[in-house]
């Protein structure tokens, strides 16, 4: 990214910016980072602490956290080694897709830096998370990708790769906020739409690849015909 080029606008960032205009005090009270996440003072420390396959997060000035999967050091077009990340990103909702890009672009203009931590029973091996992320870059390139803030945002993608579950802590937190403010009919509609996420990211393709890679855990078990994982519960 050139010095005078502005970071691309992300659909989730636009939503948070709009919400902050109307609900600034309430949004400030939300816990938008996944439980157990470790924060760092700057992007350099995050890059040195994160390992390939880790789920990393950067905070936009509007307050929301953008998620991606660290790929690690790779040579660029000029043969220079630099960090790369796979994430859901685009100029707008229509152009958002899963792609690999330089870490420096991922962190440009951000004000917070963190890495997700999950229990050993829930997390996939880092090598498998990295492989899933790179595989989905090819899937999105071949089949296309339809961004949806409730079902297929950057956090859904990253958590699918890291723990095999299609969930977004930020969406759950915002839903909890709305459920305290809106009529029950609106809340039920919101829950119904969000429940589509339990079907699986990119129409279940992650379940297929987890099985193909000899994986275990929720995604692979569901694909093999076992008991499906519970849908993401709202954190209360």
PDB file of C-alpha atoms in Angstrom:
ATOM      1  CA  UNK A   1       0.000   0.000   0.000  1.00  0.00           C
ATOM      2  CA  UNK A   2       1.430   3.392  -0.969  1.00  0.00           C
ATOM      3  CA  UNK A   3       1.878   6.161   1.587  1.00  0.00           C
ATOM      4  CA  UNK A   4      -0.966   8.250   0.174  1.00  0.00           C
ATOM      5  CA  UNK A   5      -3.397   5.368  -0.359  1.00  0.00           C
ATOM      6  CA  UNK A   6      -6.188   5.133   2.194  1.00  0.00           C
ATOM      7  CA  UNK A   7      -7.138   1.762   3.719  1.00  0.00           C
ATOM      8  CA  UNK A   8     -10.168   0.201   2.054  1.00  0.00           C
ATOM      9  CA  UNK A   9     -13.533   0.634   3.756  1.00  0.00           C
ATOM     10  CA  UNK A  10     -14.840  -2.562   5.341  1.00  0.00           C
ATOM     11  CA  UNK A  11     -18.610  -3.251   5.530  1.00  0.00           C
ATOM     12  CA  UNK A  12     -18.439  -4.226   9.208  1.00  0.00           C
ATOM     13  CA  UNK A  13     -16.516  -1.050   9.995  1.00  0.00           C
ATOM     14  CA  UNK A  14     -19.229   0.988   8.266  1.00  0.00           C
ATOM     15  CA  UNK A  15     -21.898  -0.707  10.385  1.00  0.00           C
ATOM     16  CA  UNK A  16     -20.031   0.035  13.606  1.00  0.00           C
ATOM     17  CA  UNK A  17     -19.420   3.638  12.553  1.00  0.00           C
ATOM     18  CA  UNK A  18     -23.130   4.099  11.939  1.00  0.00           C
ATOM     19  CA  UNK A  19     -24.042   2.491  15.254  1.00  0.00           C
ATOM     20  CA  UNK A  20     -21.493   4.630  17.097  1.00  0.00           C
ATOM     21  CA  UNK A  21     -23.157   7.799  15.779  1.00  0.00           C
ATOM     22  CA  UNK A  22     -26.364   6.791  17.552  1.00  0.00           C
ATOM     23  CA  UNK A  23     -25.215   4.551  20.419  1.00  0.00           C
ATOM     24  CA  UNK A  24     -21.720   5.733  21.416  1.00  0.00           C
ATOM     25  CA  UNK A  25     -22.051   5.108  25.149  1.00  0.00           C
ATOM     26  CA  UNK A  26     -23.584   1.672  24.678  1.00  0.00           C
ATOM     27  CA  UNK A  27     -21.033   0.492  22.125  1.00  0.00           C
ATOM     28  CA  UNK A  28     -18.215   1.496  24.452  1.00  0.00           C
ATOM     29  CA  UNK A  29     -19.573  -0.989  27.007  1.00  0.00           C
ATOM     30  CA  UNK A  30     -19.493  -3.957  24.633  1.00  0.00           C
ATOM     31  CA  UNK A  31     -16.816  -6.626  25.035  1.00  0.00           C
ATOM     32  CA  UNK A  32     -15.944  -7.081  21.355  1.00  0.00           C
ATOM     33  CA  UNK A  33     -12.815  -9.197  21.727  1.00  0.00           C
ATOM     34  CA  UNK A  34     -13.288 -12.964  22.155  1.00  0.00           C
ATOM     35  CA  UNK A  35     -12.769 -14.085  25.773  1.00  0.00           C
ATOM     36  CA  UNK A  36      -9.132 -14.834  26.518  1.00  0.00           C
ATOM     37  CA  UNK A  37      -7.713 -12.695  23.705  1.00  0.00           C
ATOM     38  CA  UNK A  38      -4.272 -11.217  24.349  1.00  0.00           C
ATOM     39  CA  UNK A  39      -3.681  -7.574  23.365  1.00  0.00           C
ATOM     40  CA  UNK A  40      -0.377  -6.021  22.293  1.00  0.00           C
ATOM     41  CA  UNK A  41       0.962  -2.488  22.234  1.00  0.00           C
ATOM     42  CA  UNK A  42       1.551  -2.296  18.478  1.00  0.00           C
ATOM     43  CA  UNK A  43       1.512  -4.204  15.179  1.00  0.00           C
ATOM     44  CA  UNK A  44       5.200  -5.118  15.436  1.00  0.00           C
ATOM     45  CA  UNK A  45       4.704  -6.978  18.725  1.00  0.00           C
ATOM     46  CA  UNK A  46       1.651  -8.770  17.301  1.00  0.00           C
ATOM     47  CA  UNK A  47       3.647  -9.899  14.257  1.00  0.00           C
ATOM     48  CA  UNK A  48       6.438 -11.318  16.422  1.00  0.00           C
ATOM     49  CA  UNK A  49       4.087 -13.024  18.914  1.00  0.00           C
ATOM     50  CA  UNK A  50       1.653 -14.571  16.409  1.00  0.00           C
ATOM     51  CA  UNK A  51       2.465 -17.919  14.824  1.00  0.00           C
ATOM     52  CA  UNK A  52       1.344 -19.141  11.407  1.00  0.00           C
ATOM     53  CA  UNK A  53      -2.230 -20.350  11.800  1.00  0.00           C
ATOM     54  CA  UNK A  54      -3.097 -18.009  14.675  1.00  0.00           C
ATOM     55  CA  UNK A  55      -6.276 -15.935  14.614  1.00  0.00           C
ATOM     56  CA  UNK A  56      -5.204 -12.299  14.874  1.00  0.00           C
ATOM     57  CA  UNK A  57      -7.270  -9.138  15.282  1.00  0.00           C
ATOM     58  CA  UNK A  58      -6.790  -5.439  14.643  1.00  0.00           C
ATOM     59  CA  UNK A  59      -9.098  -2.691  15.903  1.00  0.00           C
ATOM     60  CA  UNK A  60     -10.404   0.035  13.619  1.00  0.00           C
ATOM     61  CA  UNK A  61     -10.884   3.614  14.864  1.00  0.00           C
ATOM     62  CA  UNK A  62     -14.649   2.961  14.844  1.00  0.00           C
ATOM     63  CA  UNK A  63     -14.153   0.323  17.545  1.00  0.00           C
ATOM     64  CA  UNK A  64     -14.766  -3.023  15.868  1.00  0.00           C
ATOM     65  CA  UNK A  65     -12.096  -5.738  15.582  1.00  0.00           C
ATOM     66  CA  UNK A  66     -11.109  -7.073  12.156  1.00  0.00           C
ATOM     67  CA  UNK A  67     -10.050 -10.751  12.127  1.00  0.00           C
ATOM     68  CA  UNK A  68      -7.666 -12.768   9.980  1.00  0.00           C
ATOM     69  CA  UNK A  69      -5.404 -15.820   9.979  1.00  0.00           C
ATOM     70  CA  UNK A  70      -1.652 -15.276  10.170  1.00  0.00           C
ATOM     71  CA  UNK A  71       0.120 -17.085   7.318  1.00  0.00           C
ATOM     72  CA  UNK A  72       3.672 -16.115   8.283  1.00  0.00           C
ATOM     73  CA  UNK A  73       6.704 -14.960   6.326  1.00  0.00           C
ATOM     74  CA  UNK A  74       6.658 -15.374   2.545  1.00  0.00           C
ATOM     75  CA  UNK A  75       8.509 -13.709  -0.344  1.00  0.00           C
ATOM     76  CA  UNK A  76       6.661 -10.934  -2.144  1.00  0.00           C
ATOM     77  CA  UNK A  77       6.761 -10.187  -5.890  1.00  0.00           C
ATOM     78  CA  UNK A  78      10.235  -8.677  -5.472  1.00  0.00           C
ATOM     79  CA  UNK A  79      11.624 -11.583  -3.463  1.00  0.00           C
ATOM     80  CA  UNK A  80      11.484  -9.675  -0.164  1.00  0.00           C
ATOM     81  CA  UNK A  81      10.299 -11.663   2.855  1.00  0.00           C
ATOM     82  CA  UNK A  82       7.301 -10.212   4.673  1.00  0.00           C
ATOM     83  CA  UNK A  83       4.368 -11.366   6.796  1.00  0.00           C
ATOM     84  CA  UNK A  84       1.104 -12.331   5.083  1.00  0.00           C
ATOM     85  CA  UNK A  85      -2.473 -12.703   6.365  1.00  0.00           C
ATOM     86  CA  UNK A  86      -5.631 -14.293   4.941  1.00  0.00           C
ATOM     87  CA  UNK A  87      -8.846 -12.435   5.721  1.00  0.00           C
ATOM     88  CA  UNK A  88     -12.229 -11.332   4.385  1.00  0.00           C
ATOM     89  CA  UNK A  89     -11.717  -7.901   2.901  1.00  0.00           C
ATOM     90  CA  UNK A  90     -12.805  -5.572   0.110  1.00  0.00           C
ATOM     91  CA  UNK A  91     -13.570  -2.005  -0.921  1.00  0.00           C
ATOM     92  CA  UNK A  92     -17.268  -2.619  -0.159  1.00  0.00           C
ATOM     93  CA  UNK A  93     -19.772  -5.396   0.536  1.00  0.00           C
ATOM     94  CA  UNK A  94     -19.936  -6.464  -3.109  1.00  0.00           C
ATOM     95  CA  UNK A  95     -16.177  -6.729  -3.555  1.00  0.00           C
ATOM     96  CA  UNK A  96     -15.385  -8.346  -0.192  1.00  0.00           C
ATOM     97  CA  UNK A  97     -13.798 -11.779  -0.565  1.00  0.00           C
ATOM     98  CA  UNK A  98     -11.290 -14.140   1.058  1.00  0.00           C
ATOM     99  CA  UNK A  99      -7.774 -13.280  -0.024  1.00  0.00           C
ATOM    100  CA  UNK A 100      -4.145 -13.311   1.063  1.00  0.00           C
ATOM    101  CA  UNK A 101      -2.467  -9.926   1.494  1.00  0.00           C
ATOM    102  CA  UNK A 102       0.544  -8.381   3.225  1.00  0.00           C
ATOM    103  CA  UNK A 103       0.376  -8.028   6.984  1.00  0.00           C
ATOM    104  CA  UNK A 104       1.276  -4.341   6.628  1.00  0.00           C
ATOM    105  CA  UNK A 105      -1.952  -3.784   4.680  1.00  0.00           C
ATOM    106  CA  UNK A 106      -3.917  -5.753   7.290  1.00  0.00           C
ATOM    107  CA  UNK A 107      -2.733  -3.493  10.139  1.00  0.00           C
ATOM    108  CA  UNK A 108      -2.720  -0.160   8.240  1.00  0.00           C
ATOM    109  CA  UNK A 109      -4.723   2.522  10.030  1.00  0.00           C
ATOM    110  CA  UNK A 110      -5.598   0.263  12.983  1.00  0.00           C
ATOM    111  CA  UNK A 111      -5.392   1.295  16.631  1.00  0.00           C
ATOM    112  CA  UNK A 112      -5.532  -2.030  18.514  1.00  0.00           C
ATOM    113  CA  UNK A 113      -3.766  -5.368  18.099  1.00  0.00           C
ATOM    114  CA  UNK A 114      -4.634  -8.779  19.585  1.00  0.00           C
ATOM    115  CA  UNK A 115      -4.418 -12.555  19.198  1.00  0.00           C
ATOM    116  CA  UNK A 116      -7.176 -15.062  20.033  1.00  0.00           C
ATOM    117  CA  UNK A 117      -6.639 -17.831  22.580  1.00  0.00           C
ATOM    118  CA  UNK A 118      -8.873 -20.883  22.871  1.00  0.00           C
ATOM    119  CA  UNK A 119      -8.880 -23.938  25.099  1.00  0.00           C
ATOM    120  CA  UNK A 120      -6.844 -26.894  23.870  1.00  0.00           C
ATOM    121  CA  UNK A 121      -9.993 -29.008  23.429  1.00  0.00           C
ATOM    122  CA  UNK A 122     -11.567 -26.475  21.077  1.00  0.00           C
ATOM    123  CA  UNK A 123      -8.722 -25.259  18.891  1.00  0.00           C
ATOM    124  CA  UNK A 124      -7.447 -26.850  15.679  1.00  0.00           C
ATOM    125  CA  UNK A 125      -3.706 -27.329  15.102  1.00  0.00           C
ATOM    126  CA  UNK A 126      -2.175 -24.145  13.709  1.00  0.00           C
ATOM    127  CA  UNK A 127      -0.947 -25.945  10.588  1.00  0.00           C
ATOM    128  CA  UNK A 128      -4.499 -27.044   9.829  1.00  0.00           C
ATOM    129  CA  UNK A 129      -5.887 -23.543  10.438  1.00  0.00           C
ATOM    130  CA  UNK A 130      -3.344 -22.111   8.008  1.00  0.00           C
ATOM    131  CA  UNK A 131      -4.184 -24.787   5.420  1.00  0.00           C
ATOM    132  CA  UNK A 132      -7.917 -24.099   5.769  1.00  0.00           C
ATOM    133  CA  UNK A 133      -7.387 -20.367   5.264  1.00  0.00           C
ATOM    134  CA  UNK A 134      -5.316 -20.868   2.116  1.00  0.00           C
ATOM    135  CA  UNK A 135      -7.769 -23.461   0.812  1.00  0.00           C
ATOM    136  CA  UNK A 136     -10.666 -21.014   1.209  1.00  0.00           C
ATOM    137  CA  UNK A 137      -8.769 -18.395  -0.791  1.00  0.00           C
ATOM    138  CA  UNK A 138      -8.940 -20.817  -3.728  1.00  0.00           C
ATOM    139  CA  UNK A 139     -12.582 -21.703  -3.008  1.00  0.00           C
ATOM    140  CA  UNK A 140     -13.601 -18.043  -2.992  1.00  0.00           C
ATOM    141  CA  UNK A 141     -11.630 -17.409  -6.189  1.00  0.00           C
ATOM    142  CA  UNK A 142     -13.350 -20.276  -7.995  1.00  0.00           C
ATOM    143  CA  UNK A 143     -16.865 -20.103  -6.564  1.00  0.00           C
ATOM    144  CA  UNK A 144     -17.113 -16.490  -5.523  1.00  0.00           C
ATOM    145  CA  UNK A 145     -17.911 -15.161  -2.079  1.00  0.00           C
ATOM    146  CA  UNK A 146     -21.011 -13.416  -0.746  1.00  0.00           C
ATOM    147  CA  UNK A 147     -20.278 -11.210   2.243  1.00  0.00           C
ATOM    148  CA  UNK A 148     -22.929 -10.995   4.968  1.00  0.00           C
ATOM    149  CA  UNK A 149     -22.308  -9.178   8.212  1.00  0.00           C
ATOM    150  CA  UNK A 150     -24.488 -11.637  10.184  1.00  0.00           C
ATOM    151  CA  UNK A 151     -23.333 -14.862   8.546  1.00  0.00           C
ATOM    152  CA  UNK A 152     -20.029 -14.454   6.667  1.00  0.00           C
ATOM    153  CA  UNK A 153     -17.930 -11.637   8.057  1.00  0.00           C
ATOM    154  CA  UNK A 154     -14.215 -11.610   8.831  1.00  0.00           C
ATOM    155  CA  UNK A 155     -14.685 -13.086  12.311  1.00  0.00           C
ATOM    156  CA  UNK A 156     -16.870 -15.951  11.045  1.00  0.00           C
ATOM    157  CA  UNK A 157     -14.090 -16.836   8.614  1.00  0.00           C
ATOM    158  CA  UNK A 158     -11.280 -16.672  11.172  1.00  0.00           C
ATOM    159  CA  UNK A 159     -13.097 -18.674  13.862  1.00  0.00           C
ATOM    160  CA  UNK A 160     -14.051 -21.316  11.283  1.00  0.00           C
ATOM    161  CA  UNK A 161     -10.383 -21.747  10.451  1.00  0.00           C
ATOM    162  CA  UNK A 162      -9.218 -21.713  14.065  1.00  0.00           C
ATOM    163  CA  UNK A 163     -11.858 -23.716  15.962  1.00  0.00           C
ATOM    164  CA  UNK A 164     -14.111 -25.176  13.233  1.00  0.00           C
ATOM    165  CA  UNK A 165     -17.137 -23.119  14.281  1.00  0.00           C
ATOM    166  CA  UNK A 166     -18.882 -20.440  12.248  1.00  0.00           C
ATOM    167  CA  UNK A 167     -19.439 -17.822  14.930  1.00  0.00           C
ATOM    168  CA  UNK A 168     -18.870 -14.133  15.535  1.00  0.00           C
ATOM    169  CA  UNK A 169     -18.474 -12.858  19.094  1.00  0.00           C
ATOM    170  CA  UNK A 170     -19.027  -9.282  17.913  1.00  0.00           C
ATOM    171  CA  UNK A 171     -22.326 -10.134  16.212  1.00  0.00           C
ATOM    172  CA  UNK A 172     -23.460 -11.885  19.413  1.00  0.00           C
ATOM    173  CA  UNK A 173     -22.520  -8.873  21.518  1.00  0.00           C
ATOM    174  CA  UNK A 174     -24.333  -6.428  19.231  1.00  0.00           C
ATOM    175  CA  UNK A 175     -27.368  -8.707  19.184  1.00  0.00           C
ATOM    176  CA  UNK A 176     -27.354  -8.735  22.984  1.00  0.00           C
ATOM    177  CA  UNK A 177     -27.323  -4.939  22.928  1.00  0.00           C
ATOM    178  CA  UNK A 178     -30.187  -4.790  20.437  1.00  0.00           C
ATOM    179  CA  UNK A 179     -32.247  -7.360  22.339  1.00  0.00           C
ATOM    180  CA  UNK A 180     -32.332  -4.965  25.301  1.00  0.00           C
ATOM    181  CA  UNK A 181     -33.556  -2.102  23.134  1.00  0.00           C
ATOM    182  CA  UNK A 182     -35.763  -3.394  20.313  1.00  0.00           C
ATOM    183  CA  UNK A 183     -39.269  -4.955  20.283  1.00  0.00           C
ATOM    184  CA  UNK A 184     -39.312  -8.732  20.641  1.00  0.00           C
ATOM    185  CA  UNK A 185     -40.527  -9.226  17.048  1.00  0.00           C
ATOM    186  CA  UNK A 186     -37.427  -7.481  15.707  1.00  0.00           C
ATOM    187  CA  UNK A 187     -35.168  -9.551  17.958  1.00  0.00           C
ATOM    188  CA  UNK A 188     -36.761 -12.808  16.797  1.00  0.00           C
ATOM    189  CA  UNK A 189     -36.213 -11.781  13.185  1.00  0.00           C
ATOM    190  CA  UNK A 190     -32.568 -10.977  13.903  1.00  0.00           C
ATOM    191  CA  UNK A 191     -32.020 -14.336  15.618  1.00  0.00           C
ATOM    192  CA  UNK A 192     -33.656 -16.190  12.735  1.00  0.00           C
ATOM    193  CA  UNK A 193     -31.386 -14.538  10.193  1.00  0.00           C
ATOM    194  CA  UNK A 194     -28.268 -15.073  12.306  1.00  0.00           C
ATOM    195  CA  UNK A 195     -29.125 -18.749  12.833  1.00  0.00           C
ATOM    196  CA  UNK A 196     -28.310 -19.405   9.184  1.00  0.00           C
ATOM    197  CA  UNK A 197     -24.656 -19.158  10.263  1.00  0.00           C
ATOM    198  CA  UNK A 198     -24.909 -22.549  11.988  1.00  0.00           C
ATOM    199  CA  UNK A 199     -25.196 -24.229   8.575  1.00  0.00           C
ATOM    200  CA  UNK A 200     -21.547 -23.545   7.914  1.00  0.00           C
ATOM    201  CA  UNK A 201     -19.237 -20.992   6.376  1.00  0.00           C
ATOM    202  CA  UNK A 202     -19.323 -20.990   2.546  1.00  0.00           C
ATOM    203  CA  UNK A 203     -22.123 -23.538   2.456  1.00  0.00           C
ATOM    204  CA  UNK A 204     -20.308 -26.199   4.471  1.00  0.00           C
ATOM    205  CA  UNK A 205     -17.098 -26.286   2.430  1.00  0.00           C
ATOM    206  CA  UNK A 206     -15.032 -26.149   5.601  1.00  0.00           C
ATOM    207  CA  UNK A 207     -16.617 -29.364   6.832  1.00  0.00           C
ATOM    208  CA  UNK A 208     -15.573 -31.032   3.595  1.00  0.00           C
ATOM    209  CA  UNK A 209     -11.998 -29.839   3.743  1.00  0.00           C
ATOM    210  CA  UNK A 210     -11.643 -30.737   7.428  1.00  0.00           C
ATOM    211  CA  UNK A 211     -12.635 -34.308   6.619  1.00  0.00           C
ATOM    212  CA  UNK A 212     -10.413 -34.426   3.534  1.00  0.00           C
ATOM    213  CA  UNK A 213      -7.465 -33.353   5.656  1.00  0.00           C
ATOM    214  CA  UNK A 214      -8.165 -36.126   8.154  1.00  0.00           C
ATOM    215  CA  UNK A 215      -9.298 -33.600  10.722  1.00  0.00           C
ATOM    216  CA  UNK A 216     -11.259 -34.079  13.854  1.00  0.00           C
ATOM    217  CA  UNK A 217     -13.443 -31.765  15.839  1.00  0.00           C
ATOM    218  CA  UNK A 218     -16.838 -30.203  15.140  1.00  0.00           C
ATOM    219  CA  UNK A 219     -16.476 -29.493  11.413  1.00  0.00           C
ATOM    220  CA  UNK A 220     -15.095 -32.910  10.529  1.00  0.00           C
ATOM    221  CA  UNK A 221     -17.540 -34.747  12.805  1.00  0.00           C
ATOM    222  CA  UNK A 222     -20.493 -32.987  11.232  1.00  0.00           C
ATOM    223  CA  UNK A 223     -19.288 -33.848   7.719  1.00  0.00           C
ATOM    224  CA  UNK A 224     -18.867 -37.519   8.652  1.00  0.00           C
ATOM    225  CA  UNK A 225     -22.508 -37.659   9.708  1.00  0.00           C
ATOM    226  CA  UNK A 226     -21.957 -37.438  13.435  1.00  0.00           C
ATOM    227  CA  UNK A 227     -23.720 -35.185  15.875  1.00  0.00           C
ATOM    228  CA  UNK A 228     -23.678 -31.643  14.507  1.00  0.00           C
ATOM    229  CA  UNK A 229     -22.083 -28.977  16.702  1.00  0.00           C
ATOM    230  CA  UNK A 230     -24.444 -26.679  18.574  1.00  0.00           C
ATOM    231  CA  UNK A 231     -25.056 -23.337  16.992  1.00  0.00           C
ATOM    232  CA  UNK A 232     -23.177 -20.424  18.488  1.00  0.00           C
ATOM    233  CA  UNK A 233     -24.807 -19.381  21.732  1.00  0.00           C
ATOM    234  CA  UNK A 234     -25.314 -15.741  22.484  1.00  0.00           C
ATOM    235  CA  UNK A 235     -23.026 -14.561  25.248  1.00  0.00           C
ATOM    236  CA  UNK A 236     -25.071 -12.992  27.976  1.00  0.00           C
TER     237      UNK A 236
END
